Coordinates of C-alpha atoms in Angstrom, one line a residue:
Chain A
M15 CA -40.7 -26.5 4.9
S16 CA -41.7 -24.5 7.9
F17 CA -39.5 -22.1 9.8
N18 CA -39.0 -23.2 13.4
F19 CA -37.9 -20.4 15.6
T20 CA -37.0 -22.6 18.6
S21 CA -34.7 -24.7 16.5
F22 CA -33.1 -21.5 15.1
L23 CA -32.4 -20.3 18.7
N24 CA -31.0 -23.7 19.5
S25 CA -28.5 -23.5 16.7
C26 CA -27.4 -19.9 17.6
P27 CA -24.6 -21.0 20.0
G28 CA -23.1 -23.2 17.3
A29 CA -23.3 -20.3 14.8
L30 CA -21.6 -18.0 17.3
A31 CA -18.8 -20.5 17.9
Q32 CA -18.3 -21.1 14.2
G33 CA -18.4 -17.3 13.6
I34 CA -15.6 -16.7 16.1
L35 CA -13.4 -19.6 14.9
W36 CA -13.8 -18.7 11.2
G37 CA -13.5 -15.1 12.2
I38 CA -9.8 -15.7 12.7
M39 CA -9.6 -16.7 9.1
A40 CA -11.7 -13.6 8.1
T41 CA -9.1 -11.5 10.0
G42 CA -6.5 -13.0 7.8
V43 CA -8.5 -11.9 4.8
F44 CA -8.9 -8.5 6.3
I45 CA -5.1 -8.1 6.5
T46 CA -4.7 -8.9 2.8
F47 CA -7.9 -7.6 1.2
V48 CA -8.4 -4.4 3.2
I49 CA -5.0 -3.4 4.6
L50 CA -2.7 -4.6 1.8
D51 CA -5.3 -4.2 -1.0
Y52 CA -4.3 -7.7 -2.3
A53 CA -6.9 -10.3 -3.2
D54 CA -5.2 -13.4 -1.9
L55 CA -6.7 -16.6 -3.0
T56 CA -4.2 -18.8 -1.1
V57 CA -6.7 -18.8 1.7
D58 CA -9.0 -21.5 0.3
N59 CA -6.4 -24.1 0.8
S60 CA -4.0 -22.7 3.5
F61 CA -7.1 -23.0 5.7
C62 CA -7.1 -26.8 5.1
T63 CA -3.3 -26.9 5.5
G64 CA -3.7 -25.7 9.1
G65 CA -6.4 -28.2 9.7
A66 CA -4.4 -31.0 8.2
V67 CA -1.2 -30.1 10.1
C68 CA -3.1 -29.9 13.4
A69 CA -5.0 -33.2 12.8
M70 CA -1.9 -35.2 11.9
L71 CA 0.2 -33.8 14.7
I72 CA -2.6 -34.5 17.3
L73 CA -2.9 -38.1 16.0
G74 CA 0.9 -38.4 16.2
G75 CA 0.6 -37.6 19.9
M76 CA 1.3 -33.9 20.1
S77 CA -0.7 -31.7 22.5
P78 CA -3.6 -30.1 20.6
A79 CA -2.7 -26.7 21.8
V80 CA 0.9 -26.9 20.6
S81 CA -0.3 -28.3 17.3
L82 CA -2.0 -24.9 16.7
I83 CA 1.4 -23.2 16.7
F84 CA 2.5 -25.5 13.9
A85 CA -0.8 -24.9 12.0
F86 CA 0.0 -21.2 12.2
L87 CA 3.6 -21.7 10.9
S88 CA 2.4 -23.9 8.0
G89 CA 0.1 -21.1 7.0
T90 CA 2.9 -18.5 7.1
L91 CA 4.9 -20.8 4.7
A92 CA 2.0 -20.9 2.3
G93 CA 1.7 -17.1 2.5
M94 CA 5.4 -16.7 1.9
I95 CA 5.3 -18.8 -1.3
T96 CA 2.4 -16.7 -2.7
A97 CA 4.3 -13.5 -1.7
L98 CA 7.5 -14.7 -3.3
L99 CA 5.7 -15.7 -6.6
H100 CA 4.2 -12.2 -6.7
T101 CA 7.1 -10.0 -5.5
K102 CA 10.2 -11.7 -6.7
L103 CA 8.9 -13.5 -9.8
K104 CA 6.5 -10.7 -10.8
I105 CA 3.5 -13.0 -11.2
P106 CA 0.2 -11.1 -10.9
G107 CA -1.2 -11.2 -7.4
I108 CA -4.4 -13.1 -8.0
L109 CA -2.6 -15.7 -10.1
S110 CA 0.1 -16.2 -7.4
G111 CA -2.6 -17.0 -4.9
I112 CA -4.3 -19.4 -7.3
L113 CA -1.0 -21.2 -8.0
T114 CA -0.2 -21.7 -4.3
Q115 CA -3.8 -22.7 -3.6
L116 CA -3.6 -25.4 -6.3
A117 CA -0.3 -26.7 -5.2
L118 CA -1.5 -26.8 -1.6
Y119 CA -4.2 -29.3 -2.5
S120 CA -1.5 -31.9 -3.3
I121 CA 0.5 -30.9 -0.2
N122 CA -2.6 -31.2 2.0
M123 CA -3.2 -34.7 0.6
R124 CA 0.4 -35.6 1.3
I125 CA 0.1 -34.3 4.8
M126 CA -3.2 -36.2 5.6
Q127 CA -2.6 -39.1 3.2
R128 CA -6.3 -39.3 2.7
A129 CA -9.2 -36.9 2.1
N130 CA -10.5 -37.0 5.6
V131 CA -8.9 -37.4 9.0
S132 CA -11.1 -37.9 12.0
L133 CA -10.2 -36.4 15.4
L134 CA -13.3 -37.7 17.2
K135 CA -11.4 -40.0 19.4
A136 CA -8.6 -37.6 20.1
E137 CA -8.2 -35.0 22.8
T138 CA -8.8 -31.5 21.3
V139 CA -8.7 -27.9 22.7
I140 CA -12.2 -27.2 21.6
S141 CA -15.0 -29.4 20.4
L142 CA -18.5 -29.5 19.0
K143 CA -19.4 -31.6 22.0
N144 CA -18.9 -28.6 24.3
I145 CA -20.0 -25.5 22.5
P146 CA -20.0 -22.9 25.4
H147 CA -16.4 -24.0 26.2
S148 CA -15.5 -23.6 22.6
I149 CA -17.0 -20.1 22.5
V150 CA -15.0 -19.0 25.5
I151 CA -11.7 -20.4 24.1
G152 CA -12.5 -18.9 20.7
A153 CA -13.3 -15.5 22.3
G154 CA -9.9 -15.7 24.2
F155 CA -8.1 -16.2 20.9
M156 CA -10.1 -13.3 19.4
V157 CA -9.2 -10.9 22.2
V158 CA -5.5 -11.7 22.1
L159 CA -5.5 -11.5 18.3
I160 CA -7.1 -8.1 18.3
A161 CA -4.6 -6.8 20.9
I162 CA -1.6 -8.1 18.9
L163 CA -2.9 -6.7 15.6
Y164 CA -3.7 -3.4 17.1
W165 CA -0.2 -3.2 18.4
F166 CA 1.5 -4.5 15.3
F167 CA -0.2 -2.3 12.8
G168 CA 0.7 0.7 15.0
T169 CA 4.4 0.0 14.8
E170 CA 6.8 1.4 12.2
I171 CA 6.6 -1.9 10.2
G172 CA 2.8 -2.2 10.5
S173 CA 2.4 1.4 9.4
G174 CA 4.7 0.6 6.5
I175 CA 2.4 -2.3 5.5
R176 CA -0.6 0.0 5.6
A177 CA 1.2 2.6 3.5
T178 CA 2.1 -0.1 1.0
G179 CA -1.6 -1.1 0.7
N180 CA -2.8 2.5 0.5
N181 CA -0.2 4.0 -1.9
S182 CA 2.6 1.7 -2.9
R183 CA 4.4 4.3 -5.1
M184 CA 4.5 6.7 -2.2
A185 CA 5.7 4.0 0.1
E186 CA 8.6 3.2 -2.2
A187 CA 9.5 6.9 -2.5
L188 CA 9.5 7.0 1.3
G189 CA 12.0 4.2 1.5
I190 CA 9.6 1.4 2.4
N191 CA 10.5 -1.9 0.9
T192 CA 7.1 -2.8 -0.4
D193 CA 8.1 -6.3 -1.4
T194 CA 9.1 -7.1 2.2
M195 CA 5.9 -5.5 3.5
K196 CA 3.8 -7.7 1.2
I197 CA 5.7 -10.8 2.3
I198 CA 5.2 -10.0 6.0
A199 CA 1.5 -9.3 5.5
L200 CA 0.8 -12.4 3.4
M201 CA 2.7 -14.6 5.9
M202 CA 0.7 -13.2 8.8
S203 CA -2.6 -13.4 6.9
N204 CA -2.1 -17.1 5.9
G205 CA -0.7 -17.9 9.3
L206 CA -4.0 -16.8 10.8
V207 CA -6.0 -18.6 8.2
A208 CA -4.2 -21.8 9.0
L209 CA -4.6 -21.3 12.7
S210 CA -8.3 -20.9 12.1
G211 CA -8.2 -24.1 10.0
G212 CA -6.6 -25.9 12.9
L213 CA -9.1 -24.7 15.4
V214 CA -12.0 -25.5 13.1
A215 CA -10.7 -29.0 12.5
Q216 CA -10.5 -29.5 16.3
Y217 CA -13.9 -28.0 16.8
Q218 CA -15.7 -30.1 14.2
G219 CA -13.6 -33.2 15.0
Y220 CA -12.1 -33.8 11.6
A221 CA -9.9 -32.3 8.9
D222 CA -11.1 -32.6 5.4
I223 CA -9.4 -31.9 2.1
N224 CA -12.4 -29.6 1.1
M225 CA -12.8 -27.8 4.4
G226 CA -11.5 -24.5 3.1
R227 CA -13.3 -24.4 -0.2
G228 CA -15.0 -21.0 -0.4
A229 CA -13.2 -19.7 2.7
I230 CA -12.1 -16.5 0.8
V231 CA -15.8 -15.7 0.1
I232 CA -16.7 -16.2 3.7
G233 CA -13.8 -14.0 4.7
L234 CA -14.8 -11.3 2.3
A235 CA -18.5 -11.5 3.4
S236 CA -17.4 -11.1 7.0
V237 CA -15.2 -8.1 6.2
I238 CA -17.9 -6.4 4.2
I239 CA -20.7 -7.1 6.7
G240 CA -18.4 -5.6 9.4
E241 CA -17.8 -2.6 7.3
V242 CA -21.4 -2.0 6.5
I243 CA -22.3 -2.1 10.2
F244 CA -19.4 -0.2 11.7
G245 CA -18.1 1.9 8.8
K246 CA -14.5 2.4 8.0
N247 CA -13.7 5.5 10.1
I248 CA -13.3 3.7 13.4
N249 CA -10.5 2.6 15.7
F250 CA -8.4 -0.2 14.3
A251 CA -9.1 -2.6 17.1
I252 CA -12.9 -2.1 16.5
R253 CA -12.3 -2.7 12.7
V254 CA -10.8 -6.1 13.5
L255 CA -13.6 -6.8 16.0
S256 CA -16.1 -5.8 13.3
T257 CA -14.7 -8.5 11.0
F258 CA -15.4 -11.1 13.8
I259 CA -18.9 -9.7 14.3
G260 CA -19.4 -9.8 10.5
C261 CA -18.4 -13.5 10.5
V262 CA -20.8 -14.3 13.4
I263 CA -23.6 -12.6 11.5
Y264 CA -22.7 -14.5 8.4
Y265 CA -23.0 -17.8 10.2
L266 CA -26.3 -16.6 11.8
I267 CA -27.7 -15.8 8.4
I268 CA -26.5 -19.2 7.1
T269 CA -28.2 -20.9 10.0
L270 CA -31.3 -19.0 9.2
V271 CA -31.5 -19.8 5.5
L272 CA -30.7 -23.5 6.3
Q273 CA -33.6 -23.5 8.8
A274 CA -35.7 -21.9 6.1
G275 CA -35.2 -24.9 4.0
L276 CA -32.2 -24.1 1.7
N277 CA -30.0 -27.1 0.9
T278 CA -26.4 -27.2 2.3
S279 CA -25.3 -27.4 -1.3
D280 CA -27.1 -24.2 -2.2
L281 CA -25.0 -22.3 0.4
K282 CA -22.1 -21.5 -1.9
L283 CA -24.4 -19.9 -4.4
F284 CA -26.0 -18.0 -1.7
S285 CA -22.7 -16.8 -0.2
A286 CA -21.4 -15.8 -3.6
I287 CA -24.5 -13.7 -4.3
V288 CA -24.3 -12.0 -0.9
V289 CA -20.6 -11.1 -1.5
A290 CA -21.2 -10.0 -5.1
V291 CA -24.0 -7.7 -4.1
A292 CA -22.0 -6.3 -1.2
L293 CA -19.0 -5.6 -3.4
A294 CA -21.1 -4.1 -6.1
I295 CA -22.7 -1.6 -3.7
P296 CA -20.1 1.2 -4.1
A297 CA -20.3 0.9 -7.9
L298 CA -24.1 0.9 -7.9
K299 CA -24.2 3.9 -5.7
K300 CA -21.7 5.8 -8.0
G301 CA -23.8 4.9 -11.1
K302 CA -26.8 6.3 -9.4
V303 CA -25.1 9.6 -8.5
K304 CA -23.8 9.9 -12.1
G305 CA -27.3 9.3 -13.5
G306 CA -28.7 12.0 -11.3
D307 CA -26.2 14.6 -12.6
R308 CA -27.3 14.3 -16.2
Chain B
M1 CA 26.8 15.3 -5.8
L2 CA 24.8 13.6 -8.6
Q3 CA 26.2 12.6 -11.9
L4 CA 24.4 11.0 -14.9
I5 CA 26.9 9.6 -17.4
N6 CA 25.9 8.6 -20.9
V7 CA 22.5 7.5 -19.7
N8 CA 20.1 6.0 -22.3
K9 CA 16.5 4.8 -22.0
T10 CA 14.3 3.4 -24.7
F11 CA 10.7 2.5 -24.1
N12 CA 9.1 -0.3 -26.0
P13 CA 12.3 -1.3 -27.8
G14 CA 11.9 -3.3 -31.0
T15 CA 8.2 -2.3 -31.5
V16 CA 6.5 0.3 -33.7
N17 CA 6.1 2.4 -30.5
E18 CA 9.9 2.4 -29.8
N19 CA 10.8 5.7 -28.2
H20 CA 14.4 6.6 -27.4
A21 CA 13.3 8.8 -24.5
I22 CA 16.8 9.7 -23.1
V23 CA 19.8 9.9 -25.4
D24 CA 23.4 9.8 -24.2
F25 CA 22.5 11.9 -21.3
S26 CA 25.2 13.4 -19.1
V27 CA 24.9 16.0 -16.5
T28 CA 26.5 16.9 -13.2
I29 CA 24.4 18.3 -10.4
N30 CA 26.4 20.1 -7.8
D31 CA 25.7 20.6 -4.1
N32 CA 23.1 23.3 -3.5
D33 CA 22.1 23.5 -7.1
Y34 CA 18.5 24.7 -7.5
I35 CA 17.7 23.6 -11.0
S36 CA 14.5 24.2 -13.0
V37 CA 14.0 21.8 -15.8
I38 CA 11.8 22.7 -18.7
G39 CA 10.9 21.1 -22.0
G40 CA 7.9 20.2 -24.1
N41 CA 5.8 17.1 -23.8
G42 CA 7.9 14.0 -24.5
A43 CA 11.2 15.9 -23.9
G44 CA 12.2 13.4 -21.2
K45 CA 11.7 15.5 -18.1
S46 CA 9.7 12.9 -16.1
T47 CA 11.9 10.1 -17.4
I48 CA 15.0 11.8 -16.1
L49 CA 13.4 12.2 -12.6
N50 CA 12.4 8.5 -12.6
L51 CA 15.9 7.4 -13.6
I52 CA 17.3 9.5 -10.8
S53 CA 14.7 8.2 -8.2
G54 CA 15.1 4.6 -9.3
G55 CA 11.6 4.2 -10.6
L56 CA 13.3 3.4 -13.9
I57 CA 16.6 1.7 -14.6
P58 CA 18.6 3.0 -17.5
D59 CA 19.5 0.7 -20.5
S60 CA 23.0 1.9 -20.4
G61 CA 25.1 4.6 -18.6
K62 CA 25.7 5.3 -15.0
I63 CA 24.2 7.3 -12.1
L64 CA 26.5 8.3 -9.3
F65 CA 25.5 9.8 -6.0
D66 CA 28.5 11.4 -4.3
G67 CA 30.7 9.2 -6.4
S68 CA 29.0 5.9 -5.5
D69 CA 27.2 3.9 -8.2
V70 CA 23.4 3.8 -7.7
T71 CA 22.4 2.9 -11.2
R72 CA 20.7 -0.4 -10.2
M73 CA 19.9 0.5 -6.6
P74 CA 16.2 -0.1 -5.9
E75 CA 14.0 2.9 -5.5
H76 CA 13.2 2.3 -1.8
T77 CA 16.9 2.0 -1.0
R78 CA 17.8 5.1 -3.0
A79 CA 15.0 6.9 -1.2
K80 CA 17.4 7.7 1.7
Y81 CA 19.0 10.4 -0.6
I82 CA 15.8 11.6 -2.2
G83 CA 12.7 13.6 -1.3
R84 CA 10.1 13.7 -4.0
V85 CA 6.9 15.5 -4.8
F86 CA 4.7 14.2 -7.7
Q87 CA 2.5 16.1 -10.1
D88 CA -0.6 14.3 -8.9
P89 CA -1.4 15.5 -5.3
M90 CA -3.0 12.1 -4.7
M91 CA 0.4 10.4 -5.4
G92 CA 2.5 11.7 -2.6
T93 CA 0.3 10.9 0.4
A94 CA -1.6 7.9 1.7
A95 CA -5.2 9.0 1.6
D96 CA -6.6 6.5 4.1
M97 CA -3.9 7.3 6.7
I98 CA -4.0 10.3 9.0
I99 CA -1.8 13.4 8.6
E100 CA 0.6 12.5 11.4
E101 CA 0.9 8.9 10.1
N102 CA 1.9 10.3 6.7
L103 CA 4.5 12.6 8.3
A104 CA 5.9 9.9 10.5
L105 CA 6.3 7.6 7.5
A106 CA 8.2 10.3 5.7
F107 CA 10.3 11.1 8.8
R108 CA 11.5 7.5 8.7
R109 CA 12.7 7.7 5.1
G110 CA 16.2 6.3 5.0
K111 CA 16.0 5.0 8.6
R112 CA 15.5 1.4 9.7
R113 CA 11.9 0.6 10.5
G114 CA 11.3 -1.7 13.4
L115 CA 8.7 -2.6 16.0
K116 CA 8.7 0.7 17.8
W117 CA 5.4 2.7 17.8
Y118 CA 5.0 4.6 14.5
I119 CA 5.3 8.1 16.1
T120 CA 6.7 9.6 19.3
E121 CA 5.2 12.4 21.3
K122 CA 8.1 14.6 20.5
E123 CA 7.6 14.1 16.8
R124 CA 3.9 14.9 17.2
Q125 CA 4.9 18.3 18.7
S126 CA 7.3 19.1 15.9
Y127 CA 4.8 18.1 13.2
R128 CA 2.3 20.4 14.8
E129 CA 4.8 23.3 14.5
M130 CA 5.7 22.4 11.0
L131 CA 2.1 22.3 10.0
S132 CA 1.3 25.6 11.6
E133 CA 4.1 27.2 9.5
L134 CA 2.2 26.1 6.4
D135 CA -0.6 28.4 7.6
L136 CA -3.3 26.1 6.3
G137 CA -4.9 25.3 9.6
L138 CA -3.7 21.8 9.6
E139 CA -1.9 21.9 12.9
D140 CA -5.1 20.9 14.7
R141 CA -5.9 18.2 12.3
L142 CA -3.1 15.7 12.9
D143 CA -5.6 12.9 13.2
S144 CA -7.6 13.8 10.0
K145 CA -7.3 11.4 7.1
I146 CA -5.2 12.9 4.3
G147 CA -8.0 12.0 1.8
L148 CA -10.2 14.7 3.4
L149 CA -7.7 17.5 2.4
S150 CA -7.9 19.6 -0.7
G151 CA -5.4 19.1 -3.5
G152 CA -3.4 22.1 -2.5
Q153 CA -3.3 21.1 1.1
R154 CA -2.2 17.6 0.2
Q155 CA 0.5 18.9 -2.0
A156 CA 1.7 21.2 0.8
V157 CA 1.8 18.2 3.1
T158 CA 3.7 16.2 0.5
L159 CA 6.2 19.0 0.3
L160 CA 6.7 18.9 4.0
M161 CA 7.0 15.1 3.8
A162 CA 9.6 15.3 1.1
T163 CA 11.8 17.8 2.9
I164 CA 11.1 16.7 6.5
N165 CA 14.6 15.2 7.0
D166 CA 16.6 17.4 4.7
P167 CA 17.0 15.1 1.7
A168 CA 20.3 15.2 -0.2
L169 CA 18.3 15.8 -3.3
L170 CA 14.8 17.1 -3.7
L171 CA 12.8 16.2 -6.9
L172 CA 9.8 18.2 -7.8
D173 CA 7.9 16.8 -10.7
E174 CA 5.6 19.6 -12.1
H175 CA 4.3 19.7 -8.5
T176 CA 2.0 22.7 -9.1
A177 CA 0.7 21.7 -12.5
A178 CA -2.5 20.0 -11.2
L179 CA -3.4 22.8 -8.9
D180 CA -5.6 25.9 -9.5
P181 CA -3.5 29.0 -10.4
K182 CA -3.9 30.6 -7.0
T183 CA -3.0 27.5 -5.1
A184 CA -0.2 26.8 -7.5
V185 CA 1.4 30.1 -6.7
K186 CA 1.1 29.4 -3.0
V187 CA 2.6 26.0 -3.2
M188 CA 5.5 27.3 -5.4
E189 CA 6.3 30.0 -2.9
L190 CA 6.2 27.5 -0.1
S191 CA 8.5 25.2 -2.0
H192 CA 10.9 28.1 -2.6
K193 CA 10.9 29.1 1.0
I194 CA 11.7 25.6 2.2
I195 CA 14.4 25.0 -0.5
T196 CA 16.2 28.3 0.3
E197 CA 15.8 27.9 4.1
K198 CA 17.2 24.4 4.1
N199 CA 19.5 25.0 1.3
L200 CA 18.4 21.9 -0.5
T201 CA 19.8 20.6 -3.8
T202 CA 16.8 20.6 -6.0
L203 CA 15.7 19.5 -9.4
M204 CA 12.4 21.1 -10.3
V205 CA 10.6 20.0 -13.4
T206 CA 8.1 22.7 -14.5
H207 CA 5.8 23.5 -17.4
N208 CA 5.8 27.1 -16.4
M209 CA 8.5 29.2 -18.1
K210 CA 8.1 32.1 -15.7
D211 CA 8.6 29.8 -12.7
A212 CA 11.6 28.3 -14.4
I213 CA 13.2 31.7 -14.8
A214 CA 12.1 33.1 -11.5
Y215 CA 13.2 30.3 -9.3
G216 CA 16.5 28.5 -9.0
N217 CA 20.1 29.3 -9.9
R218 CA 20.3 27.0 -12.9
L219 CA 18.1 26.2 -15.8
I220 CA 18.1 23.1 -18.0
M221 CA 16.1 22.7 -21.1
L222 CA 15.4 19.3 -22.6
D223 CA 14.4 18.4 -26.1
K224 CA 14.0 14.8 -27.4
G225 CA 15.9 13.3 -24.5
R226 CA 18.9 15.7 -24.7
I227 CA 19.9 18.8 -22.9
V228 CA 19.7 21.7 -25.3
L229 CA 20.3 24.5 -22.8
D230 CA 22.1 24.6 -19.5
I231 CA 22.7 28.0 -18.0
S232 CA 23.3 29.2 -14.5
G233 CA 24.3 32.1 -12.3
E234 CA 24.3 35.6 -13.8
E235 CA 23.3 34.5 -17.2
K236 CA 20.2 32.8 -15.8
S237 CA 19.1 35.7 -13.7
R238 CA 19.1 38.0 -16.7
L239 CA 17.0 35.5 -18.7
T240 CA 13.5 36.5 -20.1
V241 CA 10.8 34.3 -21.5
N242 CA 11.3 35.6 -25.0
E243 CA 15.0 35.1 -24.9
L244 CA 14.4 31.6 -23.6
I245 CA 12.1 30.8 -26.5
E246 CA 14.7 32.2 -28.9
R247 CA 17.5 30.2 -27.4
F248 CA 15.4 27.1 -27.5
S249 CA 14.8 27.5 -31.2
A250 CA 18.4 28.1 -31.8
S251 CA 19.8 25.2 -29.8
S252 CA 17.2 22.6 -30.8
G253 CA 17.3 23.7 -34.4
G254 CA 13.5 24.0 -34.6
E255 CA 10.5 26.0 -33.5
L256 CA 9.2 25.6 -30.0
S257 CA 6.1 23.7 -31.0
D258 CA 4.6 22.9 -27.6
D259 CA 1.8 25.4 -27.0
A260 CA 1.3 24.3 -23.4
L261 CA 4.9 25.4 -22.7
L262 CA 4.5 28.7 -24.5
L263 CA 1.3 29.8 -23.0
S264 CA 2.0 29.0 -19.4

């Protein structure tokens, strides 16, 4: 169990590619968790829905690029269901996400008809076999996405979504339909998550029923790492970028701990601890200040 | 312009905590009425405001705006008629958004929101002018987050937001109660200035008897979910605090027991 620096360096491009591709998913989490102040757990399986839709459409003969559009749309549907459970049927937010996530497992199995669909023989937009190319394509998606989100959240509707997340009572009093805002945001978020799932499936060469398990934690970790490094008082475009950078850093750390001898199966524990500690920092800081006062 | 007809509201019905907060409540608010609403804790002041704003739906009765029934209209739709300032200065603004974003959100109250940019350069100019009239030095801080402002500053901005596009009805819910006395006076004077300049129909709930007497052309006193006193014009302008206490005891058939109301 010795750390090999050269082999770490060798796996850096892979981590970068994964960070960017999963960063699209993390951006979805950013929209719900940070902007809308809604902990949406749909993510863990809408990610797989995107991958499943992409894989099956590609195997059915669709162009892999076009299949990504359908991956996005499948995610928006999943997000819409969570949003309707929450806004129209008044089911608590976290539970709405859990219900959709659970239901999606069955849906995803229906879509794929088995637990794992290989794309190794199919033509894909990006692939593990050509990592630099995948990084370039992924970065292209990232730049376009940042530009679109910067524009959208600067519009009247986007600003209404931010107001809903920041102070929903005020938003209502100012004539903003907060239900509609939540529906739009959750659809966008899960659309991005599924798009990310589609890209990841193409990149790794398969879609798997468990491919999104723990995605929400990776998304949160990325958002938090980005916030720690760049702070919150920065331009919106840079905030979105910081989530991508957070995700890349997350994958670099994962690569590092794997190189250091941790088992793949230990990663979820590791990720959970990282996120728990990061989320606890504000409370821990507060506790310290209080103690000092006494 | 606003009519409440036989409105009832009960909280926690059928439990030991059942509270018939609003009882067969009827009132007509006329155009340009400037009403101060007083009453002890639990008299139903905030409940009435919430029923009018749409935050609460009555169990029975009707609410009419200019003759049209809005009883079940959701709060965000009704918002086109109503500007509102809450007691809590944190409540009326979005802390993580900058001043101009907050004002622009308020400016679009009652208008359709689309994919246009959230603010225009022309608006920005007019916001700067409005803020400079507040005399709080906020005109150069359009891009500061609201969360960085003091409670008084936030309440002043909320007031601006509530009145920015001349609402048909302005609701002030003890909007100076959470401020320090000096700031409270300033915000009250500012409110009065805006209300009279724009000639806004206003419903102002207050804990402060002196304010209730000093401001407005009509005074409504509530007790146990009913109106016990409703005076306006000449009669109101001659009112004193002592007389108000006496009349309260006479009409409600009991002593005014709420110390907070007496002392303020």
